[in-house]
Amino acid sequence: MSQRRNLNRREFLRCASLSAMALVTGSWLSGRATSSLPDLEIALRATASEVSILPGQPTRVWTYQGEVLRGNPTSLQALPGSYLGPIIRARQGQRVRIRFTNNLPEKTVIHWHGLYTPERMDGHPRDVIGPGQSYVYEFPVINRAGTYWFHPHPHGRTGPQVYSGLAGLFLVSDDEETQAGLPSGEYDLPLIIQDRTFDTSNQLVYSTGGMGMMDGFLGERILVNGHPNFTLSVATRAYRLRLLNGSNSRIYKLAWSDGTPLIVIGTDGGLLETPVPRSYVMLAPGERIELWADFSQRPVGTEIVLQSLAFSGAEVGMGGMMGGGQPLPNGAPFPVLKVRVERQEPEALTLPTKLSAMTRYRPTDAVNYSNPRTFAVSLSMMGMMQVQWLLNERPFQMEEVAPNEKVKLNTLEMWEFVNETTPMAMAHPIHIHGPLFQIIERQVRPDQIASWETVRAGYVDEGWRDTVLLMPGERVKVLLKFENYTGLYVYHCHNLEHEDAGMMRNYLVST
Ligand code: C2O
Ligand code: CU
Ligand code: CU
């Protein structure tokens, strides 16, 4: 460990414990001592900054800033003129080390959303570091190619920190993806969708008063890659669009304005086996969707809008019970971004019929096939406006693990999430850290089928997921396999206001 001299005691201890862990966990780490040099080493800091978003005064934001210390310099890219980013690019099998420094005035921790990492590298809220402190994240990239992302995860402050601008992308590539022959380089575009509210001096407003803690924060305007009124200038070519919903609470029902189907090629955990067409796609907070967007048949000058369509059931207020009161309710229609075809270019690519191979889990192979672990959304009411969302009636406790939250390494399990709170029914995007999962079944209560019908055709359950949208009255079964790492991980609602208010729990993987 040649850098030992530069590490503080705490970092050194973490490195040492990682080496110890490497000896006991999974085949991926064995034989790769952490004293060996990483393939990619990045210095990353979270810091306050200013960026020009609206005409006039700059906006104060928090942002990640990075620098490549070792490895390919193009492994790190900025999102130009944005508070978001950076984009980290790694290949499957590489070992990544990220030296993180917290230059914020409060505690923070980074979670690598969708990446399967050792427990102390995953950004569990107990691993927060204070202002001025550093933490070294180091892990092998074992995920398949896909669009993963990173964001803060301090308990109770994830919502405001992400809202302030802290969110970047972690794009993984592998040989299978290379062989798929998808648009690359400038034709491979990440699009991070968020909603924000600005005051009259262009500063971000984050308020969770009134319905805010119940429904979550909803902004008044839509930003893409940190820009309002986002327009994508494209050529007459096929594009790979990687969409991330980086919003705190807003759910999108995405569709092209001219009714052309969306061609979905990937989800949270990378490419599907084959492309699937959808008239619209649901994208809940934390989720990613990848599209094949072919503009080769469109004349130069064409404009097309990616919009979010109206749907119901997303928020308590939309049910009519509380009256809502949000300027742009969750489920309201609006344009997300505009595409303008600006240049003629020859197109050589055609949509591949085969994208990737997916190992399908079989439900009967799950150790608890006949008795799935059930996680029910519940709530505790402390007066009309004081609602706390819970999982199996428990709020998050830093290290607490309930008996039904203990699993064994190397087992395939069936988990069932149930959203049957009435009358306070609303949507909850449930996210699990660690292994990605496969969605095998959805059911909805007959009395809540009406709002479900406004979204169901937009589910893409064909691929690997780390987040699943649970509509009111819905129950969803997933299959997931705990392999590679033992330890403490969290699962939670990715409505960040719900998460911050305690809608998160630990689960423990042991041998
Ligand atoms: Cu993207 Cu635990 O979160
Ligand atoms: Cu995550
Ligand atoms: Cu929730």
Short mmCIF file of C-alpha atoms and ligand atoms in Angstrom, two decimals:
data_model
loop_
_atom_site.label_atom_id
_atom_site.label_comp_id
_atom_site.label_asym_id
_atom_site.label_seq_id
_atom_site.Cartn_x
_atom_site.Cartn_y
_atom_site.Cartn_z
CA MET A 1 0.00 0.00 0.00
CA SER A 2 2.30 2.68 -1.30
CA GLN A 3 -0.09 5.51 -0.52
CA ARG A 4 -0.33 4.59 3.13
CA ARG A 5 1.64 7.66 4.13
CA ASN A 6 -1.10 9.86 2.66
CA LEU A 7 -4.01 8.15 4.32
CA ASN A 8 -5.33 9.24 7.64
CA ARG A 9 -5.83 6.59 10.28
CA ARG A 10 -9.49 6.15 9.52
CA GLU A 11 -8.92 5.64 5.82
CA PHE A 12 -6.13 3.24 6.55
CA LEU A 13 -8.38 1.18 8.80
CA ARG A 14 -10.98 1.03 6.09
CA CYS A 15 -8.42 -0.10 3.55
CA ALA A 16 -7.15 -2.69 5.97
CA SER A 17 -10.61 -4.02 6.61
CA LEU A 18 -11.25 -4.17 2.88
CA SER A 19 -8.17 -6.34 2.45
CA ALA A 20 -9.39 -8.58 5.23
CA MET A 21 -12.77 -8.78 3.56
CA ALA A 22 -11.15 -9.66 0.27
CA LEU A 23 -9.84 -12.79 1.91
CA VAL A 24 -13.21 -13.98 3.07
CA THR A 25 -15.68 -12.93 0.42
CA GLY A 26 -16.43 -14.25 -3.01
CA SER A 27 -14.35 -15.24 -5.94
CA TRP A 28 -14.25 -11.75 -7.34
CA LEU A 29 -11.99 -10.44 -4.67
CA SER A 30 -9.82 -13.44 -4.09
CA GLY A 31 -6.39 -13.11 -5.54
CA ARG A 32 -6.78 -9.37 -5.98
CA ALA A 33 -5.17 -7.86 -2.93
CA THR A 34 -6.13 -4.23 -2.39
CA SER A 35 -2.48 -3.33 -2.18
CA SER A 36 -2.39 -3.80 -5.93
CA LEU A 37 -2.93 -0.65 -7.90
CA PRO A 38 -6.46 0.10 -9.06
CA ASP A 39 -7.18 0.34 -12.80
CA LEU A 40 -8.89 3.63 -12.20
CA GLU A 41 -8.28 6.05 -9.37
CA ILE A 42 -10.25 9.23 -9.02
CA ALA A 43 -10.17 12.11 -6.56
CA LEU A 44 -13.71 13.32 -5.98
CA ARG A 45 -14.94 16.10 -3.77
CA ALA A 46 -18.32 17.43 -2.85
CA THR A 47 -18.30 21.18 -2.63
CA ALA A 48 -20.43 24.30 -2.79
CA SER A 49 -20.34 26.08 -6.13
CA GLU A 50 -22.29 28.43 -8.36
CA VAL A 51 -23.68 27.71 -11.78
CA SER A 52 -25.72 29.68 -14.28
CA ILE A 53 -29.06 27.91 -14.77
CA LEU A 54 -31.59 30.67 -15.44
CA PRO A 55 -30.93 34.07 -17.08
CA GLY A 56 -29.57 36.51 -14.51
CA GLN A 57 -28.09 35.58 -11.17
CA PRO A 58 -26.12 32.35 -10.81
CA THR A 59 -27.57 29.60 -8.63
CA ARG A 60 -25.78 28.33 -5.54
CA VAL A 61 -25.47 24.55 -5.76
CA TRP A 62 -23.56 21.63 -4.29
CA THR A 63 -21.61 19.64 -6.79
CA TYR A 64 -19.16 16.76 -7.23
CA GLN A 65 -15.82 17.62 -8.81
CA GLY A 66 -13.41 14.96 -9.89
CA GLU A 67 -9.95 14.36 -11.26
CA VAL A 68 -8.34 11.19 -12.63
CA LEU A 69 -5.27 10.23 -10.58
CA ARG A 70 -4.56 6.96 -12.38
CA GLY A 71 -5.94 5.24 -15.44
CA ASN A 72 -7.56 6.44 -18.64
CA PRO A 73 -8.11 10.24 -18.49
CA THR A 74 -11.34 9.87 -20.50
CA SER A 75 -12.81 7.78 -17.67
CA LEU A 76 -14.06 11.01 -16.19
CA GLN A 77 -16.23 13.49 -18.05
CA ALA A 78 -18.05 16.61 -17.00
CA LEU A 79 -21.65 17.38 -17.93
CA PRO A 80 -20.97 20.76 -19.53
CA GLY A 81 -22.39 23.78 -17.71
CA SER A 82 -24.20 21.58 -15.23
CA TYR A 83 -24.20 21.15 -11.48
CA LEU A 84 -24.64 17.42 -12.17
CA GLY A 85 -21.94 14.87 -12.81
CA PRO A 86 -19.28 13.99 -13.33
CA ILE A 87 -19.64 10.88 -15.48
CA ILE A 88 -17.36 8.04 -14.43
CA ARG A 89 -16.76 5.36 -17.05
CA ALA A 90 -15.39 1.96 -16.12
CA ARG A 91 -15.24 -1.48 -17.67
CA GLN A 92 -16.49 -4.60 -16.00
CA GLY A 93 -13.62 -6.29 -14.19
CA GLN A 94 -11.74 -3.08 -13.43
CA ARG A 95 -10.84 -2.12 -9.91
CA VAL A 96 -11.89 1.41 -9.01
CA ARG A 97 -10.63 3.57 -6.17
CA ILE A 98 -12.32 6.83 -5.36
CA ARG A 99 -10.70 9.19 -2.88
CA PHE A 100 -13.59 11.24 -1.68
CA THR A 101 -13.31 14.48 0.27
CA ASN A 102 -16.28 16.16 1.89
CA ASN A 103 -16.01 19.92 1.48
CA LEU A 104 -19.66 20.47 2.41
CA PRO A 105 -20.70 22.08 5.69
CA GLU A 106 -22.44 18.84 6.78
CA LYS A 107 -21.99 15.09 6.88
CA THR A 108 -22.29 13.07 3.71
CA VAL A 109 -21.54 9.66 2.18
CA ILE A 110 -21.63 8.43 -1.43
CA HIS A 111 -23.79 5.54 -2.60
CA TRP A 112 -23.08 3.88 -5.97
CA HIS A 113 -26.63 3.23 -7.00
CA GLY A 114 -27.00 -0.10 -8.81
CA LEU A 115 -23.39 -1.18 -8.37
CA TYR A 116 -22.82 -4.26 -6.24
CA THR A 117 -20.02 -3.31 -3.85
CA PRO A 118 -18.68 -4.52 -0.47
CA GLU A 119 -20.81 -3.23 2.40
CA ARG A 120 -18.43 -0.54 3.66
CA MET A 121 -18.06 0.77 0.07
CA ASP A 122 -21.80 0.98 -0.60
CA GLY A 123 -22.50 4.28 1.12
CA HIS A 124 -24.51 2.99 4.05
CA PRO A 125 -25.65 5.99 6.13
CA ARG A 126 -23.51 4.81 9.07
CA ASP A 127 -20.40 5.52 6.98
CA VAL A 128 -20.96 9.28 6.75
CA ILE A 129 -17.96 11.54 7.05
CA GLY A 130 -17.96 15.06 8.43
CA PRO A 131 -16.83 18.33 6.82
CA GLY A 132 -13.18 18.20 5.79
CA GLN A 133 -12.94 14.43 6.12
CA SER A 134 -12.04 11.85 3.49
CA TYR A 135 -13.09 8.30 2.69
CA VAL A 136 -11.60 5.89 0.21
CA TYR A 137 -14.11 3.84 -1.77
CA GLU A 138 -12.58 0.89 -3.51
CA PHE A 139 -14.31 -1.93 -5.31
CA PRO A 140 -14.10 -4.18 -8.33
CA VAL A 141 -16.70 -3.38 -10.99
CA ILE A 142 -18.63 -6.66 -11.12
CA ASN A 143 -21.85 -5.30 -12.65
CA ARG A 144 -22.72 -5.90 -16.25
CA ALA A 145 -22.65 -2.93 -18.62
CA GLY A 146 -25.26 -0.35 -17.71
CA THR A 147 -26.20 3.11 -16.57
CA TYR A 148 -25.55 3.35 -12.85
CA TRP A 149 -25.29 6.51 -10.80
CA PHE A 150 -24.03 7.92 -7.54
CA HIS A 151 -25.49 10.29 -5.01
CA PRO A 152 -25.34 11.17 -1.28
CA HIS A 153 -26.95 8.86 1.28
CA PRO A 154 -26.71 10.44 4.78
CA HIS A 155 -29.71 9.49 6.86
CA GLY A 156 -32.28 12.28 6.93
CA ARG A 157 -30.38 14.49 4.45
CA THR A 158 -30.37 12.55 1.17
CA GLY A 159 -33.28 14.57 -0.24
CA PRO A 160 -31.80 18.03 0.33
CA GLN A 161 -28.28 16.98 -0.72
CA VAL A 162 -29.39 15.41 -4.01
CA TYR A 163 -31.65 18.40 -4.57
CA SER A 164 -28.70 20.77 -4.10
CA GLY A 165 -27.04 19.18 -7.13
CA LEU A 166 -25.17 16.10 -5.96
CA ALA A 167 -25.70 13.32 -8.51
CA GLY A 168 -23.33 11.78 -11.03
CA LEU A 169 -23.31 8.88 -13.47
CA PHE A 170 -21.29 5.68 -13.35
CA LEU A 171 -21.37 4.06 -16.78
CA VAL A 172 -20.13 0.50 -17.00
CA SER A 173 -19.20 -1.16 -20.29
CA ASP A 174 -18.38 -4.77 -21.10
CA ASP A 175 -17.63 -6.97 -24.12
CA GLU A 176 -21.23 -8.01 -24.62
CA GLU A 177 -22.30 -4.38 -24.87
CA THR A 178 -19.51 -3.64 -27.35
CA GLN A 179 -20.70 -6.53 -29.51
CA ALA A 180 -24.29 -5.29 -29.49
CA GLY A 181 -23.26 -2.51 -31.88
CA LEU A 182 -25.12 0.38 -30.31
CA PRO A 183 -24.62 4.08 -31.03
CA SER A 184 -21.55 5.30 -29.17
CA GLY A 185 -19.53 8.44 -28.56
CA GLU A 186 -21.57 11.56 -29.29
CA TYR A 187 -24.55 9.36 -30.20
CA ASP A 188 -24.70 7.86 -26.72
CA LEU A 189 -26.32 10.49 -24.51
CA PRO A 190 -27.07 10.49 -20.79
CA LEU A 191 -30.17 12.49 -19.86
CA ILE A 192 -30.80 13.16 -16.18
CA ILE A 193 -34.34 14.34 -15.50
CA GLN A 194 -35.09 16.37 -12.37
CA ASP A 195 -37.60 18.93 -11.14
CA ARG A 196 -36.59 22.08 -9.32
CA THR A 197 -38.15 25.22 -7.90
CA PHE A 198 -36.34 28.57 -8.05
CA ASP A 199 -37.00 31.76 -6.10
CA THR A 200 -36.96 35.23 -7.69
CA SER A 201 -33.19 35.47 -7.27
CA ASN A 202 -32.67 32.14 -9.07
CA GLN A 203 -31.89 30.18 -5.89
CA LEU A 204 -33.12 26.63 -5.38
CA VAL A 205 -36.09 26.28 -3.06
CA TYR A 206 -36.47 23.06 -1.10
CA SER A 207 -39.48 22.94 1.11
CA THR A 208 -41.17 19.91 2.55
CA GLY A 209 -43.87 21.75 4.46
CA GLY A 210 -47.54 20.99 4.03
CA MET A 211 -47.93 17.95 1.80
CA GLY A 212 -44.15 17.80 1.25
CA MET A 213 -43.31 15.08 3.72
CA MET A 214 -46.30 13.02 2.71
CA ASP A 215 -46.00 13.27 -1.08
CA GLY A 216 -42.35 14.23 -1.29
CA PHE A 217 -40.79 17.34 -2.84
CA LEU A 218 -42.13 18.34 -6.27
CA GLY A 219 -40.47 21.13 -8.24
CA GLU A 220 -42.17 23.63 -10.50
CA ARG A 221 -39.94 23.13 -13.51
CA ILE A 222 -38.29 20.28 -15.32
CA LEU A 223 -34.53 20.28 -15.85
CA VAL A 224 -32.56 17.88 -18.03
CA ASN A 225 -28.86 17.52 -17.25
CA GLY A 226 -29.32 20.57 -15.04
CA HIS A 227 -30.74 22.80 -17.81
CA PRO A 228 -34.30 24.17 -18.16
CA ASN A 229 -36.02 24.07 -21.59
CA PHE A 230 -33.58 21.42 -22.67
CA THR A 231 -33.19 20.93 -26.42
CA LEU A 232 -31.20 18.13 -27.96
CA SER A 233 -29.76 18.86 -31.38
CA VAL A 234 -29.43 15.63 -33.29
CA ALA A 235 -28.35 14.34 -36.69
CA THR A 236 -30.35 11.98 -38.91
CA ARG A 237 -28.92 9.04 -36.99
CA ALA A 238 -29.79 6.50 -34.35
CA TYR A 239 -29.04 7.50 -30.76
CA ARG A 240 -28.73 5.65 -27.50
CA LEU A 241 -30.50 7.74 -24.87
CA ARG A 242 -29.76 6.84 -21.25
CA LEU A 243 -32.49 8.33 -19.12
CA LEU A 244 -32.10 8.65 -15.35
CA ASN A 245 -34.85 9.92 -13.11
CA GLY A 246 -32.76 11.89 -10.61
CA SER A 247 -35.77 13.65 -9.12
CA ASN A 248 -36.55 13.47 -5.42
CA SER A 249 -40.15 12.33 -5.79
CA ARG A 250 -41.46 12.94 -9.27
CA ILE A 251 -42.49 10.00 -11.43
CA TYR A 252 -42.48 10.37 -15.24
CA LYS A 253 -44.67 8.70 -17.84
CA LEU A 254 -42.51 9.26 -20.89
CA ALA A 255 -43.75 9.27 -24.48
CA TRP A 256 -42.83 10.84 -27.82
CA SER A 257 -45.17 13.68 -28.77
CA ASP A 258 -45.98 12.22 -32.20
CA GLY A 259 -47.06 8.88 -30.81
CA THR A 260 -44.04 6.94 -32.12
CA PRO A 261 -43.37 4.08 -29.70
CA LEU A 262 -40.35 4.27 -27.41
CA ILE A 263 -37.87 1.53 -28.26
CA VAL A 264 -36.54 0.35 -24.91
CA ILE A 265 -33.15 -1.36 -25.00
CA GLY A 266 -32.11 -1.24 -21.35
CA THR A 267 -33.18 -0.81 -17.73
CA ASP A 268 -31.43 -0.23 -14.37
CA GLY A 269 -29.09 -3.18 -14.81
CA GLY A 270 -28.14 -2.77 -18.45
CA LEU A 271 -29.30 -4.09 -21.80
CA LEU A 272 -32.42 -6.16 -22.32
CA GLU A 273 -32.23 -9.40 -24.28
CA THR A 274 -34.12 -7.82 -27.16
CA PRO A 275 -35.53 -4.32 -27.77
CA VAL A 276 -39.13 -3.81 -26.63
CA PRO A 277 -41.51 -1.14 -27.95
CA ARG A 278 -43.72 0.76 -25.51
CA SER A 279 -46.27 3.49 -26.18
CA TYR A 280 -45.00 5.05 -22.95
CA VAL A 281 -42.53 4.17 -20.19
CA MET A 282 -42.83 4.80 -16.45
CA LEU A 283 -39.66 6.18 -14.86
CA ALA A 284 -39.73 6.42 -11.07
CA PRO A 285 -37.06 8.17 -8.95
CA GLY A 286 -33.78 6.25 -9.08
CA GLU A 287 -34.72 4.26 -12.18
CA ARG A 288 -32.96 4.27 -15.55
CA ILE A 289 -34.25 3.40 -18.96
CA GLU A 290 -32.27 3.20 -22.18
CA LEU A 291 -33.85 4.04 -25.51
CA TRP A 292 -32.95 3.49 -29.13
CA ALA A 293 -34.03 6.72 -30.80
CA ASP A 294 -33.71 6.63 -34.57
CA PHE A 295 -34.00 9.99 -36.32
CA SER A 296 -32.71 8.75 -39.68
CA GLN A 297 -36.14 8.97 -41.34
CA ARG A 298 -36.84 12.48 -40.04
CA PRO A 299 -36.24 15.49 -42.27
CA VAL A 300 -33.85 18.15 -41.02
CA GLY A 301 -35.93 20.73 -39.17
CA THR A 302 -38.20 18.19 -37.48
CA GLU A 303 -38.99 18.83 -33.83
CA ILE A 304 -40.23 16.16 -31.52
CA VAL A 305 -40.92 16.39 -27.81
CA LEU A 306 -40.32 13.82 -25.12
CA GLN A 307 -43.19 14.45 -22.80
CA SER A 308 -44.56 13.15 -19.54
CA LEU A 309 -48.20 12.12 -19.83
CA ALA A 310 -50.91 12.41 -17.20
CA PHE A 311 -51.49 9.49 -14.85
CA SER A 312 -53.08 9.01 -11.46
CA GLY A 313 -52.22 7.43 -8.14
CA ALA A 314 -48.76 8.95 -7.68
CA GLU A 315 -49.59 11.16 -4.76
CA VAL A 316 -52.00 11.32 -1.87
CA GLY A 317 -53.23 14.75 -2.97
CA MET A 318 -54.20 13.50 -6.42
CA GLY A 319 -56.62 11.09 -4.82
CA GLY A 320 -58.64 14.15 -3.93
CA MET A 321 -58.51 13.46 -0.25
CA MET A 322 -56.08 16.19 0.78
CA GLY A 323 -56.55 18.47 -2.18
CA GLY A 324 -52.92 18.41 -3.35
CA GLY A 325 -52.00 22.05 -3.75
CA GLN A 326 -48.74 21.46 -5.65
CA PRO A 327 -48.12 23.75 -8.61
CA LEU A 328 -47.13 20.77 -10.78
CA PRO A 329 -48.63 17.65 -9.17
CA ASN A 330 -47.07 14.23 -9.50
CA GLY A 331 -48.96 12.80 -12.47
CA ALA A 332 -49.55 16.11 -14.27
CA PRO A 333 -48.58 16.29 -17.98
CA PHE A 334 -45.69 18.46 -19.20
CA PRO A 335 -42.89 18.51 -21.81
CA VAL A 336 -39.56 17.07 -20.64
CA LEU A 337 -37.24 17.89 -23.51
CA LYS A 338 -37.28 18.82 -27.17
CA VAL A 339 -35.34 17.06 -29.91
CA ARG A 340 -34.49 19.07 -33.03
CA VAL A 341 -33.12 17.32 -36.09
CA GLU A 342 -30.41 19.70 -37.27
CA ARG A 343 -27.98 17.86 -39.49
CA GLN A 344 -28.06 15.30 -42.27
CA GLU A 345 -25.66 12.43 -41.65
CA PRO A 346 -25.56 8.96 -43.17
CA GLU A 347 -26.76 6.25 -40.84
CA ALA A 348 -24.97 2.92 -40.75
CA LEU A 349 -26.58 1.37 -37.70
CA THR A 350 -29.75 -0.66 -37.52
CA LEU A 351 -31.55 -1.74 -34.39
CA PRO A 352 -29.97 -5.01 -33.18
CA THR A 353 -32.46 -7.82 -32.65
CA LYS A 354 -30.31 -9.34 -29.94
CA LEU A 355 -28.84 -7.05 -27.28
CA SER A 356 -27.60 -9.25 -24.47
CA ALA A 357 -27.97 -12.59 -22.74
CA MET A 358 -29.84 -12.59 -19.47
CA THR A 359 -29.67 -15.34 -16.92
CA ARG A 360 -33.30 -15.83 -15.93
CA TYR A 361 -33.97 -16.85 -12.35
CA ARG A 362 -36.65 -19.50 -11.88
CA PRO A 363 -39.15 -18.80 -9.10
CA THR A 364 -39.06 -22.43 -8.00
CA ASP A 365 -35.32 -22.11 -7.40
CA ALA A 366 -35.89 -19.53 -4.66
CA VAL A 367 -35.24 -20.93 -1.18
CA ASN A 368 -38.49 -19.37 0.04
CA TYR A 369 -40.55 -20.00 -3.11
CA SER A 370 -43.67 -21.04 -1.21
CA ASN A 371 -43.21 -18.40 1.46
CA PRO A 372 -41.88 -15.11 0.05
CA ARG A 373 -40.49 -12.52 2.43
CA THR A 374 -43.10 -9.79 2.58
CA PHE A 375 -42.36 -6.09 2.95
CA ALA A 376 -45.46 -3.99 3.36
CA VAL A 377 -45.65 -0.24 3.02
CA SER A 378 -47.27 1.10 6.17
CA LEU A 379 -47.68 4.42 7.84
CA SER A 380 -48.03 5.92 11.24
CA MET A 381 -50.30 8.90 11.59
CA MET A 382 -49.47 11.58 14.08
CA GLY A 383 -52.26 13.94 13.17
CA MET A 384 -53.68 14.97 9.82
CA MET A 385 -50.52 16.46 8.31
CA GLN A 386 -48.02 14.29 10.16
CA VAL A 387 -47.55 11.03 8.38
CA GLN A 388 -44.55 8.77 8.57
CA TRP A 389 -44.14 6.11 5.90
CA LEU A 390 -42.70 2.83 7.14
CA LEU A 391 -41.73 -0.63 5.94
CA ASN A 392 -43.38 -3.44 7.90
CA GLU A 393 -44.30 -0.80 10.48
CA ARG A 394 -40.71 -0.03 11.29
CA PRO A 395 -38.75 3.17 10.64
CA PHE A 396 -35.03 3.15 9.84
CA GLN A 397 -32.67 2.56 12.76
CA MET A 398 -28.98 2.87 11.90
CA GLU A 399 -27.88 -0.70 12.56
CA GLU A 400 -31.13 -2.45 13.38
CA VAL A 401 -32.03 -5.64 11.53
CA ALA A 402 -35.37 -7.37 12.16
CA PRO A 403 -35.68 -11.17 12.00
CA ASN A 404 -37.27 -11.03 8.54
CA GLU A 405 -34.32 -8.92 7.31
CA LYS A 406 -31.64 -11.60 7.70
CA VAL A 407 -30.61 -13.52 4.60
CA LYS A 408 -27.98 -16.07 3.70
CA LEU A 409 -25.13 -15.61 1.26
CA ASN A 410 -25.47 -17.57 -1.99
CA THR A 411 -29.23 -17.94 -1.84
CA LEU A 412 -31.87 -16.94 -4.32
CA GLU A 413 -34.84 -15.38 -2.54
CA MET A 414 -38.30 -14.21 -3.44
CA TRP A 415 -39.30 -10.87 -1.94
CA GLU A 416 -42.75 -9.41 -2.15
CA PHE A 417 -43.47 -5.71 -1.72
CA VAL A 418 -47.01 -4.76 -0.84
CA ASN A 419 -48.54 -1.30 -1.13
CA GLU A 420 -51.97 -1.56 0.38
CA THR A 421 -52.24 1.45 2.64
CA THR A 422 -55.73 2.85 2.42
CA PRO A 423 -56.99 5.51 2.35
CA MET A 424 -53.52 7.17 2.24
CA ALA A 425 -52.52 5.38 -0.93
CA MET A 426 -49.67 6.64 -3.08
CA ALA A 427 -46.84 5.33 -5.26
CA HIS A 428 -43.53 4.18 -3.73
CA PRO A 429 -40.44 3.34 -5.83
CA ILE A 430 -38.73 0.63 -3.77
CA HIS A 431 -34.96 0.29 -4.15
CA ILE A 432 -32.69 -2.48 -2.89
CA HIS A 433 -28.93 -2.01 -2.45
CA GLY A 434 -26.64 -4.89 -3.39
CA PRO A 435 -27.76 -7.41 -5.99
CA LEU A 436 -30.04 -6.42 -8.85
CA PHE A 437 -33.30 -8.29 -9.13
CA GLN A 438 -35.86 -9.62 -11.60
CA ILE A 439 -39.52 -8.70 -11.38
CA ILE A 440 -41.66 -11.79 -11.81
CA GLU A 441 -45.19 -10.83 -10.87
CA ARG A 442 -47.44 -7.83 -10.29
CA GLN A 443 -50.93 -7.87 -8.84
CA VAL A 444 -53.29 -5.06 -7.99
CA ARG A 445 -56.31 -4.85 -5.71
CA PRO A 446 -59.53 -4.65 -7.74
CA ASP A 447 -60.59 -1.45 -5.95
CA GLN A 448 -57.37 0.33 -7.01
CA ILE A 449 -57.12 -0.89 -10.56
CA ALA A 450 -58.24 2.42 -12.10
CA SER A 451 -55.05 4.38 -11.37
CA TRP A 452 -52.92 1.30 -12.09
CA GLU A 453 -54.42 1.16 -15.57
CA THR A 454 -52.97 4.62 -16.26
CA VAL A 455 -49.40 3.32 -15.82
CA ARG A 456 -49.28 -0.46 -16.32
CA ALA A 457 -48.41 -0.45 -20.03
CA GLY A 458 -45.31 1.57 -19.13
CA TYR A 459 -43.64 -0.99 -16.87
CA VAL A 460 -40.50 -2.54 -18.30
CA ASP A 461 -40.12 -5.66 -16.18
CA GLU A 462 -38.09 -7.58 -18.77
CA GLY A 463 -34.67 -6.49 -17.55
CA TRP A 464 -32.51 -6.28 -14.45
CA ARG A 465 -33.78 -3.71 -11.96
CA ASP A 466 -32.64 -2.18 -8.70
CA THR A 467 -35.79 -0.13 -8.20
CA VAL A 468 -39.42 -1.09 -8.69
CA LEU A 469 -42.39 1.22 -8.82
CA LEU A 470 -45.20 0.12 -6.52
CA MET A 471 -48.47 1.79 -7.36
CA PRO A 472 -51.32 2.08 -4.85
CA GLY A 473 -52.93 -1.30 -4.25
CA GLU A 474 -50.08 -3.10 -5.98
CA ARG A 475 -47.98 -6.06 -4.84
CA VAL A 476 -44.84 -7.06 -6.68
CA LYS A 477 -42.73 -10.19 -6.43
CA VAL A 478 -39.03 -10.07 -7.24
CA LEU A 479 -36.22 -12.62 -7.30
CA LEU A 480 -32.79 -11.66 -6.02
CA LYS A 481 -29.61 -13.52 -5.27
CA PHE A 482 -27.22 -12.59 -2.49
CA GLU A 483 -23.81 -13.43 -3.80
CA ASN A 484 -20.35 -11.93 -3.58
CA TYR A 485 -20.65 -10.00 -0.33
CA THR A 486 -21.80 -10.46 3.25
CA GLY A 487 -22.77 -7.48 5.38
CA LEU A 488 -25.30 -4.80 6.11
CA TYR A 489 -27.15 -3.16 3.22
CA VAL A 490 -30.27 -1.02 3.01
CA TYR A 491 -33.50 -1.14 1.06
CA HIS A 492 -35.78 1.86 0.97
CA CYS A 493 -38.29 3.99 -0.83
CA HIS A 494 -36.50 6.12 -3.45
CA ASN A 495 -38.96 8.93 -2.90
CA LEU A 496 -36.16 10.77 -1.12
CA GLU A 497 -38.45 12.57 1.32
CA HIS A 498 -39.93 9.23 2.33
CA GLU A 499 -36.45 7.75 2.69
CA ASP A 500 -35.28 10.68 4.81
CA ALA A 501 -38.35 10.37 7.02
CA GLY A 502 -37.48 6.76 7.81
CA MET A 503 -38.90 4.65 4.96
CA MET A 504 -35.67 2.64 4.86
CA ARG A 505 -34.47 -0.53 6.57
CA ASN A 506 -31.34 -2.65 6.81
CA TYR A 507 -30.96 -6.22 5.70
CA LEU A 508 -28.06 -8.41 6.71
CA VAL A 509 -26.34 -10.99 4.51
CA SER A 510 -24.39 -13.62 6.40
CA THR A 511 -22.79 -16.95 5.63
CU1 C2O B 1 -30.23 5.74 -5.11
CU2 C2O B 1 -30.17 3.99 -1.50
O1 C2O B 1 -30.24 4.95 -3.24
CU CU B 2 -28.83 2.15 -4.42
CU CU B 3 -42.38 6.06 -0.48
#
